[in-house]
PDB file of C-alpha atoms in Angstrom:
ATOM      1  CA  GLU A   1     106.726  80.363  87.797  1.00  0.00           C
ATOM      2  CA  GLU A   2     108.145  80.022  83.409  1.00  0.00           C
ATOM      3  CA  GLN A   3     108.839  84.122  84.099  1.00  0.00           C
ATOM      4  CA  LYS A   4     111.318  83.409  86.824  1.00  0.00           C
ATOM      5  CA  GLY A   5     112.583  80.029  85.283  1.00  0.00           C
ATOM      6  CA  ASN A   6     113.373  81.823  82.136  1.00  0.00           C
ATOM      7  CA  LEU A   7     114.572  85.163  83.671  1.00  0.00           C
ATOM      8  CA  LEU A   8     116.346  84.577  87.121  1.00  0.00           C
ATOM      9  CA  PRO A   9     118.874  82.710  85.836  1.00  0.00           C
ATOM     10  CA  LYS A  10     120.219  85.477  83.771  1.00  0.00           C
ATOM     11  CA  ILE A  11     119.244  88.163  85.840  1.00  0.00           C
ATOM     12  CA  ALA A  12     121.576  86.565  88.536  1.00  0.00           C
ATOM     13  CA  SER A  13     124.719  85.145  86.353  1.00  0.00           C
ATOM     14  CA  GLY A  14     124.535  89.548  85.086  1.00  0.00           C
ATOM     15  CA  GLU A  15     124.043  88.055  82.495  1.00  0.00           C
ATOM     16  CA  LEU A  16     120.160  90.746  82.265  1.00  0.00           C
ATOM     17  CA  ARG A  17     120.073  94.324  84.980  1.00  0.00           C
ATOM     18  CA  LEU A  18     116.831  94.208  86.662  1.00  0.00           C
ATOM     19  CA  GLN A  19     117.525  97.696  88.366  1.00  0.00           C
ATOM     20  CA  ALA A  20     114.495  99.912  87.237  1.00  0.00           C
ATOM     21  CA  PHE A  21     110.909  99.838  89.342  1.00  0.00           C
ATOM     22  CA  GLY A  22     108.322 102.649  87.274  1.00  0.00           C
ATOM     23  CA  VAL A  23     105.742 103.505  89.778  1.00  0.00           C
ATOM     24  CA  SER A  24     106.917 107.868  90.064  1.00  0.00           C
ATOM     25  CA  GLU A  25     104.184 109.869  87.755  1.00  0.00           C
ATOM     26  CA  PRO A  26     104.571 113.532  87.160  1.00  0.00           C
ATOM     27  CA  ASN A  27     100.504 113.770  88.364  1.00  0.00           C
ATOM     28  CA  SER A  28     100.173 111.610  90.471  1.00  0.00           C
ATOM     29  CA  GLY A  29     102.885 112.389  93.232  1.00  0.00           C
ATOM     30  CA  THR A  30     102.368 109.766  95.907  1.00  0.00           C
ATOM     31  CA  ASP A  31      98.943 108.494  95.682  1.00  0.00           C
ATOM     32  CA  THR A  32      99.772 105.750  93.431  1.00  0.00           C
ATOM     33  CA  LEU A  33      96.596 104.209  92.607  1.00  0.00           C
ATOM     34  CA  SER A  34      96.660 107.942  90.709  1.00  0.00           C
ATOM     35  CA  LEU A  35      98.967 106.982  87.946  1.00  0.00           C
ATOM     36  CA  GLU A  36      98.105 107.755  84.440  1.00  0.00           C
ATOM     37  CA  THR A  37     100.494 105.540  82.070  1.00  0.00           C
ATOM     38  CA  LEU A  38      98.079 103.233  80.275  1.00  0.00           C
ATOM     39  CA  ALA A  39      98.551  99.574  79.157  1.00  0.00           C
ATOM     40  CA  ARG A  40      95.732  98.529  76.917  1.00  0.00           C
ATOM     41  CA  PRO A  41      95.486  94.247  75.038  1.00  0.00           C
ATOM     42  CA  SER A  42      96.928  94.775  71.855  1.00  0.00           C
ATOM     43  CA  ALA A  43      94.272  94.038  68.797  1.00  0.00           C
ATOM     44  CA  ASP A  44      95.642  91.532  67.651  1.00  0.00           C
ATOM     45  CA  GLY A  45      95.692  89.595  71.329  1.00  0.00           C
ATOM     46  CA  SER A  46      99.541  88.609  71.294  1.00  0.00           C
ATOM     47  CA  GLY A  47     100.188  91.520  74.921  1.00  0.00           C
ATOM     48  CA  TRP A  48      99.957  95.122  75.756  1.00  0.00           C
ATOM     49  CA  LEU A  49     100.442  98.797  74.164  1.00  0.00           C
ATOM     50  CA  VAL A  50     101.770 100.663  76.825  1.00  0.00           C
ATOM     51  CA  THR A  51     102.018 104.985  76.822  1.00  0.00           C
ATOM     52  CA  GLY A  52     102.088 107.321  79.144  1.00  0.00           C
ATOM     53  CA  GLN A  53     104.825 108.346  81.632  1.00  0.00           C
ATOM     54  CA  LYS A  54     107.513 107.574  84.589  1.00  0.00           C
ATOM     55  CA  MET A  55     109.101 109.890  86.751  1.00  0.00           C
ATOM     56  CA  TRP A  56     112.145 109.494  89.139  1.00  0.00           C
ATOM     57  CA  THR A  57     113.156 105.700  88.231  1.00  0.00           C
ATOM     58  CA  SER A  58     116.167 104.991  89.168  1.00  0.00           C
ATOM     59  CA  ARG A  59     119.057 103.473  86.798  1.00  0.00           C
ATOM     60  CA  ALA A  60     116.659 104.229  84.103  1.00  0.00           C
ATOM     61  CA  GLU A  61     119.529 104.029  81.456  1.00  0.00           C
ATOM     62  CA  HIS A  62     121.961 100.987  83.308  1.00  0.00           C
ATOM     63  CA  SER A  63     118.687  98.449  83.159  1.00  0.00           C
ATOM     64  CA  ASP A  64     117.643  95.820  80.943  1.00  0.00           C
ATOM     65  CA  LEU A  65     114.545  95.323  82.201  1.00  0.00           C
ATOM     66  CA  MET A  66     111.671  97.509  84.425  1.00  0.00           C
ATOM     67  CA  LEU A  67     108.682  96.608  86.117  1.00  0.00           C
ATOM     68  CA  LEU A  68     106.346  98.958  85.276  1.00  0.00           C
ATOM     69  CA  LEU A  69     103.214  99.720  87.177  1.00  0.00           C
ATOM     70  CA  ALA A  70     100.023 100.720  85.257  1.00  0.00           C
ATOM     71  CA  ARG A  71      96.850 100.925  84.382  1.00  0.00           C
ATOM     72  CA  THR A  72      94.668  98.328  83.243  1.00  0.00           C
ATOM     73  CA  GLY A  73      91.499  98.536  85.194  1.00  0.00           C
ATOM     74  CA  ALA A  74      88.703  99.776  82.933  1.00  0.00           C
ATOM     75  CA  ALA A  75      86.971 102.476  84.569  1.00  0.00           C
ATOM     76  CA  GLY A  76      84.783 101.628  87.814  1.00  0.00           C
ATOM     77  CA  THR A  77      87.148  99.396  88.670  1.00  0.00           C
ATOM     78  CA  PRO A  78      88.354  99.721  92.278  1.00  0.00           C
ATOM     79  CA  ARG A  79      91.618 101.399  92.615  1.00  0.00           C
ATOM     80  CA  ALA A  80      93.643  99.149  94.256  1.00  0.00           C
ATOM     81  CA  LYS A  81      92.774  96.195  91.182  1.00  0.00           C
ATOM     82  CA  ALA A  82      93.563  98.514  88.519  1.00  0.00           C
ATOM     83  CA  LEU A  83      97.305  98.195  88.345  1.00  0.00           C
ATOM     84  CA  SER A  84      99.097  95.712  86.999  1.00  0.00           C
ATOM     85  CA  THR A  85     102.687  95.620  87.260  1.00  0.00           C
ATOM     86  CA  PHE A  86     104.794  94.213  83.319  1.00  0.00           C
ATOM     87  CA  LEU A  87     108.482  93.673  82.339  1.00  0.00           C
ATOM     88  CA  VAL A  88     109.463  95.625  80.029  1.00  0.00           C
ATOM     89  CA  ASP A  89     112.212  94.738  77.879  1.00  0.00           C
ATOM     90  CA  MET A  90     114.553  97.747  77.632  1.00  0.00           C
ATOM     91  CA  GLN A  91     116.360  97.720  74.743  1.00  0.00           C
ATOM     92  CA  ALA A  92     113.809  96.535  72.410  1.00  0.00           C
ATOM     93  CA  ALA A  93     111.212  99.014  73.100  1.00  0.00           C
ATOM     94  CA  LYS A  94     114.304 101.766  72.857  1.00  0.00           C
ATOM     95  CA  ALA A  95     115.698  99.750  69.688  1.00  0.00           C
ATOM     96  CA  ASP A  96     112.352 100.395  68.395  1.00  0.00           C
ATOM     97  CA  GLY A  97     111.664 104.113  69.148  1.00  0.00           C
ATOM     98  CA  THR A  98     108.774 103.044  71.124  1.00  0.00           C
ATOM     99  CA  MET A  99     110.737 104.038  74.970  1.00  0.00           C
ATOM    100  CA  THR A 100     112.457 107.413  75.602  1.00  0.00           C
ATOM    101  CA  ILE A 101     114.963 108.113  79.035  1.00  0.00           C
ATOM    102  CA  ARG A 102     115.769 111.756  79.940  1.00  0.00           C
ATOM    103  CA  PRO A 103     118.306 111.986  82.705  1.00  0.00           C
ATOM    104  CA  ILE A 104     117.211 113.987  85.478  1.00  0.00           C
ATOM    105  CA  ASP A 105     119.691 116.026  87.103  1.00  0.00           C
ATOM    106  CA  ALA A 106     119.896 115.355  91.666  1.00  0.00           C
ATOM    107  CA  MET A 107     121.883 114.726  94.296  1.00  0.00           C
ATOM    108  CA  ILE A 108     121.600 111.296  94.836  1.00  0.00           C
ATOM    109  CA  ASN A 109     124.042 107.965  94.647  1.00  0.00           C
ATOM    110  CA  HIS A 110     122.301 106.828  91.623  1.00  0.00           C
ATOM    111  CA  SER A 111     121.208 108.256  88.451  1.00  0.00           C
ATOM    112  CA  THR A 112     117.365 108.205  88.116  1.00  0.00           C
ATOM    113  CA  CYS A 113     115.293 109.167  84.489  1.00  0.00           C
ATOM    114  CA  GLU A 114     112.181 110.499  83.524  1.00  0.00           C
ATOM    115  CA  VAL A 115     111.051 107.557  81.072  1.00  0.00           C
ATOM    116  CA  PHE A 116     108.928 107.965  78.825  1.00  0.00           C
ATOM    117  CA  PHE A 117     106.124 105.169  76.055  1.00  0.00           C
ATOM    118  CA  ASP A 118     104.614 105.854  73.261  1.00  0.00           C
ATOM    119  CA  GLU A 119     102.700 102.024  72.508  1.00  0.00           C
ATOM    120  CA  VAL A 120     105.521 100.191  74.114  1.00  0.00           C
ATOM    121  CA  ARG A 121     104.788  97.174  72.990  1.00  0.00           C
ATOM    122  CA  VAL A 122     104.555  94.213  76.048  1.00  0.00           C
ATOM    123  CA  PRO A 123     104.070  90.213  75.290  1.00  0.00           C
ATOM    124  CA  ARG A 124     101.431  88.919  76.818  1.00  0.00           C
ATOM    125  CA  ASP A 125     103.545  86.783  78.856  1.00  0.00           C
ATOM    126  CA  CYS A 126     105.086  89.554  80.673  1.00  0.00           C
ATOM    127  CA  LEU A 127     102.242  90.557  82.744  1.00  0.00           C
ATOM    128  CA  VAL A 128     103.271  89.794  86.482  1.00  0.00           C
ATOM    129  CA  GLY A 129     101.185  87.691  87.978  1.00  0.00           C
ATOM    130  CA  SER A 130      97.570  88.634  87.509  1.00  0.00           C
ATOM    131  CA  ALA A 131      95.969  91.497  86.182  1.00  0.00           C
ATOM    132  CA  GLY A 132      94.809  93.863  89.187  1.00  0.00           C
ATOM    133  CA  ASP A 133      97.377  92.633  91.523  1.00  0.00           C
ATOM    134  CA  GLY A 134      99.665  95.227  90.583  1.00  0.00           C
ATOM    135  CA  LEU A 135      99.070  97.351  93.997  1.00  0.00           C
ATOM    136  CA  LYS A 136     100.049  94.191  95.875  1.00  0.00           C
ATOM    137  CA  ASN A 137     103.335  93.564  93.284  1.00  0.00           C
ATOM    138  CA  VAL A 138     104.732  96.968  93.724  1.00  0.00           C
ATOM    139  CA  LEU A 139     104.125  97.075  98.146  1.00  0.00           C
ATOM    140  CA  SER A 140     105.658  93.704  98.469  1.00  0.00           C
ATOM    141  CA  GLY A 141     108.568  95.430  96.508  1.00  0.00           C
ATOM    142  CA  MET A 142     109.389  98.826  97.797  1.00  0.00           C
ATOM    143  CA  ASN A 143     109.562  97.131 101.458  1.00  0.00           C
ATOM    144  CA  ALA A 144     112.489  95.264  99.727  1.00  0.00           C
ATOM    145  CA  GLU A 145     113.890  98.348  97.490  1.00  0.00           C
ATOM    146  CA  ARG A 146     113.369 100.331 101.035  1.00  0.00           C
ATOM    147  CA  ILE A 147     115.906  97.496 102.346  1.00  0.00           C
ATOM    148  CA  LEU A 148     118.534  98.253  99.807  1.00  0.00           C
ATOM    149  CA  ILE A 149     118.658 102.192  99.639  1.00  0.00           C
ATOM    150  CA  ALA A 150     119.018 102.142 103.317  1.00  0.00           C
ATOM    151  CA  ALA A 151     122.398  99.807 103.253  1.00  0.00           C
ATOM    152  CA  GLU A 152     123.447 101.934  99.983  1.00  0.00           C
ATOM    153  CA  CYS A 153     123.294 105.271 101.868  1.00  0.00           C
ATOM    154  CA  ILE A 154     125.106 103.639 105.056  1.00  0.00           C
ATOM    155  CA  GLY A 155     127.316 102.308 102.948  1.00  0.00           C
ATOM    156  CA  ASP A 156     127.907 106.012 101.054  1.00  0.00           C
ATOM    157  CA  GLY A 157     128.257 107.261 104.113  1.00  0.00           C
ATOM    158  CA  ARG A 158     131.201 105.125 105.570  1.00  0.00           C
ATOM    159  CA  PHE A 159     132.867 105.357 102.295  1.00  0.00           C
ATOM    160  CA  PHE A 160     132.840 108.562 102.545  1.00  0.00           C
ATOM    161  CA  ILE A 161     134.010 109.276 106.432  1.00  0.00           C
ATOM    162  CA  ASP A 162     137.198 107.093 105.479  1.00  0.00           C
ATOM    163  CA  ARG A 163     137.938 109.755 102.675  1.00  0.00           C
ATOM    164  CA  ALA A 164     136.819 112.403 104.524  1.00  0.00           C
ATOM    165  CA  VAL A 165     139.427 110.986 107.195  1.00  0.00           C
ATOM    166  CA  ASN A 166     142.044 110.068 105.400  1.00  0.00           C
ATOM    167  CA  TYR A 167     142.100 113.740 103.826  1.00  0.00           C
ATOM    168  CA  ALA A 168     142.128 114.897 107.262  1.00  0.00           C
ATOM    169  CA  LYS A 169     144.926 113.039 108.383  1.00  0.00           C
ATOM    170  CA  SER A 170     147.073 113.901 105.035  1.00  0.00           C
ATOM    171  CA  ARG A 171     145.762 117.181 104.604  1.00  0.00           C
ATOM    172  CA  LYS A 172     148.796 120.492 105.557  1.00  0.00           C
ATOM    173  CA  VAL A 173     148.075 123.653 107.024  1.00  0.00           C
ATOM    174  CA  PHE A 174     150.363 126.622 107.507  1.00  0.00           C
ATOM    175  CA  GLY A 175     153.250 123.208 106.839  1.00  0.00           C
ATOM    176  CA  ARG A 176     152.207 121.150 109.760  1.00  0.00           C
ATOM    177  CA  PRO A 177     149.536 117.991 109.425  1.00  0.00           C
TER     178      PRO A 177
END
Protein backbone atom coordinates (compact mmCIF):
# COMPACT_ATOMS: atom_id res chain seq x y z
CA GLU A 1 0.00 0.00 0.00
CA GLU A 2 2.88 2.36 0.73
CA GLN A 3 4.28 1.72 -2.77
CA LYS A 4 0.91 2.54 -4.30
CA GLY A 5 0.56 5.73 -2.27
CA ASN A 6 4.02 6.96 -3.27
CA LEU A 7 4.08 5.95 -6.92
CA LEU A 8 0.58 5.81 -8.38
CA PRO A 9 -0.08 9.58 -8.21
CA LYS A 10 3.26 10.28 -9.95
CA ILE A 11 2.59 7.65 -12.61
CA ALA A 12 -0.97 8.88 -13.17
CA SER A 13 0.21 12.49 -13.53
CA GLY A 14 2.97 11.53 -15.96
CA GLU A 15 5.72 12.64 -13.59
CA LEU A 16 7.02 9.04 -13.67
CA ARG A 17 6.75 6.71 -16.65
CA LEU A 18 6.17 3.03 -15.90
CA GLN A 19 6.10 1.51 -19.38
CA ALA A 20 8.72 -1.27 -19.31
CA PHE A 21 7.87 -4.85 -18.40
CA GLY A 22 10.95 -7.08 -18.10
CA VAL A 23 9.91 -10.71 -18.55
CA SER A 24 11.24 -12.33 -21.77
CA GLU A 25 14.81 -13.61 -21.92
CA PRO A 26 17.01 -14.95 -24.72
CA ASN A 27 17.40 -18.43 -23.23
CA SER A 28 13.91 -19.03 -21.87
CA GLY A 29 11.71 -18.17 -24.85
CA THR A 30 8.06 -18.55 -23.87
CA ASP A 31 8.93 -20.71 -20.83
CA THR A 32 8.78 -17.93 -18.26
CA LEU A 33 9.54 -20.34 -15.42
CA SER A 34 12.99 -20.98 -16.93
CA LEU A 35 14.18 -17.38 -16.79
CA GLU A 36 17.74 -16.84 -15.57
CA THR A 37 17.82 -13.21 -14.40
CA LEU A 38 18.76 -13.48 -10.73
CA ALA A 39 17.91 -11.19 -7.81
CA ARG A 40 19.92 -12.05 -4.74
CA PRO A 41 19.77 -10.33 -1.35
CA SER A 42 22.46 -7.66 -0.91
CA ALA A 43 25.13 -8.33 1.73
CA ASP A 44 23.99 -5.35 3.82
CA GLY A 45 20.34 -6.47 3.76
CA SER A 46 19.14 -3.21 2.17
CA GLY A 47 17.64 -4.87 -0.87
CA TRP A 48 18.54 -6.97 -3.87
CA LEU A 49 21.23 -7.16 -6.56
CA VAL A 50 19.94 -8.07 -10.01
CA THR A 51 22.05 -9.68 -12.73
CA GLY A 52 20.83 -10.93 -16.10
CA GLN A 53 19.29 -9.95 -19.41
CA LYS A 54 15.81 -9.24 -20.75
CA MET A 55 14.72 -9.26 -24.39
CA TRP A 56 11.79 -7.62 -26.19
CA THR A 57 11.32 -5.10 -23.39
CA SER A 58 8.89 -2.57 -24.79
CA ARG A 59 9.51 1.13 -24.26
CA ALA A 60 12.60 0.62 -22.06
CA GLU A 61 14.25 3.72 -23.55
CA HIS A 62 11.28 5.88 -22.58
CA SER A 63 10.49 4.52 -19.13
CA ASP A 64 11.60 5.70 -15.69
CA LEU A 65 10.55 2.47 -13.98
CA MET A 66 10.40 -1.18 -14.96
CA LEU A 67 8.40 -4.05 -13.56
CA LEU A 68 10.96 -6.85 -13.53
CA LEU A 69 10.48 -10.59 -13.08
CA ALA A 70 13.56 -12.25 -11.58
CA ARG A 71 14.53 -15.53 -9.93
CA THR A 72 14.77 -15.29 -6.14
CA GLY A 73 14.10 -18.88 -5.03
CA ALA A 74 16.90 -21.18 -3.94
CA ALA A 75 17.64 -24.44 -5.75
CA GLY A 76 14.81 -26.87 -5.11
CA THR A 77 12.15 -24.17 -4.76
CA PRO A 78 9.10 -25.05 -6.90
CA ARG A 79 9.51 -23.21 -10.21
CA ALA A 80 6.25 -21.29 -9.87
CA LYS A 81 7.31 -19.96 -6.43
CA ALA A 82 10.94 -19.15 -7.37
CA LEU A 83 10.15 -15.87 -9.12
CA SER A 84 9.53 -12.41 -7.71
CA THR A 85 8.51 -9.05 -9.16
CA PHE A 86 10.48 -5.86 -8.57
CA LEU A 87 10.00 -2.21 -9.39
CA VAL A 88 13.34 -1.05 -10.81
CA ASP A 89 14.40 2.60 -11.00
CA MET A 90 15.81 2.54 -14.52
CA GLN A 91 17.12 6.10 -14.40
CA ALA A 92 19.24 5.40 -11.31
CA ALA A 93 20.53 2.10 -12.73
CA LYS A 94 21.52 3.73 -16.03
CA ALA A 95 23.18 6.63 -14.18
CA ASP A 96 25.36 4.33 -12.08
CA GLY A 97 26.24 2.15 -15.08
CA THR A 98 24.64 -1.08 -13.86
CA MET A 99 21.95 -1.14 -16.58
CA THR A 100 22.52 -1.07 -20.33
CA ILE A 101 19.69 -0.69 -22.85
CA ARG A 102 20.13 -1.65 -26.51
CA PRO A 103 17.34 -1.00 -29.04
CA ILE A 104 16.24 -3.90 -31.24
CA ASP A 105 15.32 -3.09 -34.84
CA ALA A 106 11.84 -4.53 -35.29
CA MET A 107 8.80 -3.70 -37.39
CA ILE A 108 6.37 -3.04 -34.56
CA ASN A 109 4.46 0.03 -33.44
CA HIS A 110 6.67 0.84 -30.44
CA SER A 111 10.33 0.61 -29.45
CA THR A 112 11.63 -2.62 -28.01
CA CYS A 113 15.00 -3.33 -26.42
CA GLU A 114 17.44 -5.69 -24.81
CA VAL A 115 18.14 -4.72 -21.22
CA PHE A 116 21.27 -5.89 -19.37
CA PHE A 117 21.50 -5.89 -15.57
CA ASP A 118 24.93 -5.91 -13.89
CA GLU A 119 24.41 -5.91 -10.12
CA VAL A 120 21.54 -3.42 -10.32
CA ARG A 121 20.64 -2.38 -6.76
CA VAL A 122 16.94 -2.64 -5.95
CA PRO A 123 15.82 -1.40 -2.52
CA ARG A 124 14.02 -3.89 -0.29
CA ASP A 125 10.77 -1.91 -0.50
CA CYS A 126 10.74 -2.27 -4.30
CA LEU A 127 9.80 -5.94 -4.06
CA VAL A 128 6.23 -6.01 -5.41
CA GLY A 129 4.06 -8.08 -3.10
CA SER A 130 5.88 -11.01 -1.52
CA ALA A 131 8.93 -12.97 -2.64
CA GLY A 132 7.75 -15.93 -4.71
CA ASP A 133 4.60 -14.21 -6.01
CA GLY A 134 6.23 -13.02 -9.23
CA LEU A 135 4.53 -15.43 -11.61
CA LYS A 136 1.11 -14.62 -10.19
CA ASN A 137 1.83 -10.87 -10.47
CA VAL A 138 3.05 -11.12 -14.04
CA LEU A 139 0.20 -13.29 -15.28
CA SER A 140 -2.40 -10.88 -13.92
CA GLY A 141 -0.56 -7.94 -15.52
CA MET A 142 -0.13 -9.67 -18.88
CA ASN A 143 -3.87 -10.04 -19.34
CA ALA A 144 -4.30 -6.27 -19.07
CA GLU A 145 -1.27 -5.68 -21.31
CA ARG A 146 -2.71 -7.92 -24.02
CA ILE A 147 -5.92 -5.88 -24.03
CA LEU A 148 -3.94 -2.63 -24.23
CA ILE A 149 -1.83 -3.93 -27.12
CA ALA A 150 -4.95 -5.08 -28.97
CA ALA A 151 -6.50 -1.62 -28.53
CA GLU A 152 -3.27 -0.02 -29.73
CA CYS A 153 -3.28 -2.22 -32.84
CA ILE A 154 -6.89 -1.30 -33.61
CA GLY A 155 -5.96 2.37 -33.34
CA ASP A 156 -2.95 1.84 -35.60
CA GLY A 157 -5.16 0.06 -38.15
CA ARG A 158 -7.65 2.93 -38.19
CA PHE A 159 -4.85 5.46 -38.60
CA PHE A 160 -3.32 3.62 -41.56
CA ILE A 161 -6.67 3.03 -43.26
CA ASP A 162 -7.52 6.73 -42.95
CA ARG A 163 -4.10 7.65 -44.31
CA ALA A 164 -4.46 5.24 -47.26
CA VAL A 165 -7.97 6.52 -48.08
CA ASN A 166 -6.80 10.15 -48.02
CA TYR A 167 -3.87 9.28 -50.27
CA ALA A 168 -6.11 7.37 -52.69
CA LYS A 169 -8.55 10.32 -52.85
CA SER A 170 -5.82 12.83 -53.65
CA ARG A 171 -3.69 10.68 -55.96
CA LYS A 172 -3.68 11.51 -59.66
CA VAL A 173 -2.99 8.82 -62.25
CA PHE A 174 -2.49 9.84 -65.88
CA GLY A 175 -3.61 13.33 -64.94
CA ARG A 176 -6.93 12.21 -63.41
CA PRO A 177 -8.06 11.58 -59.83
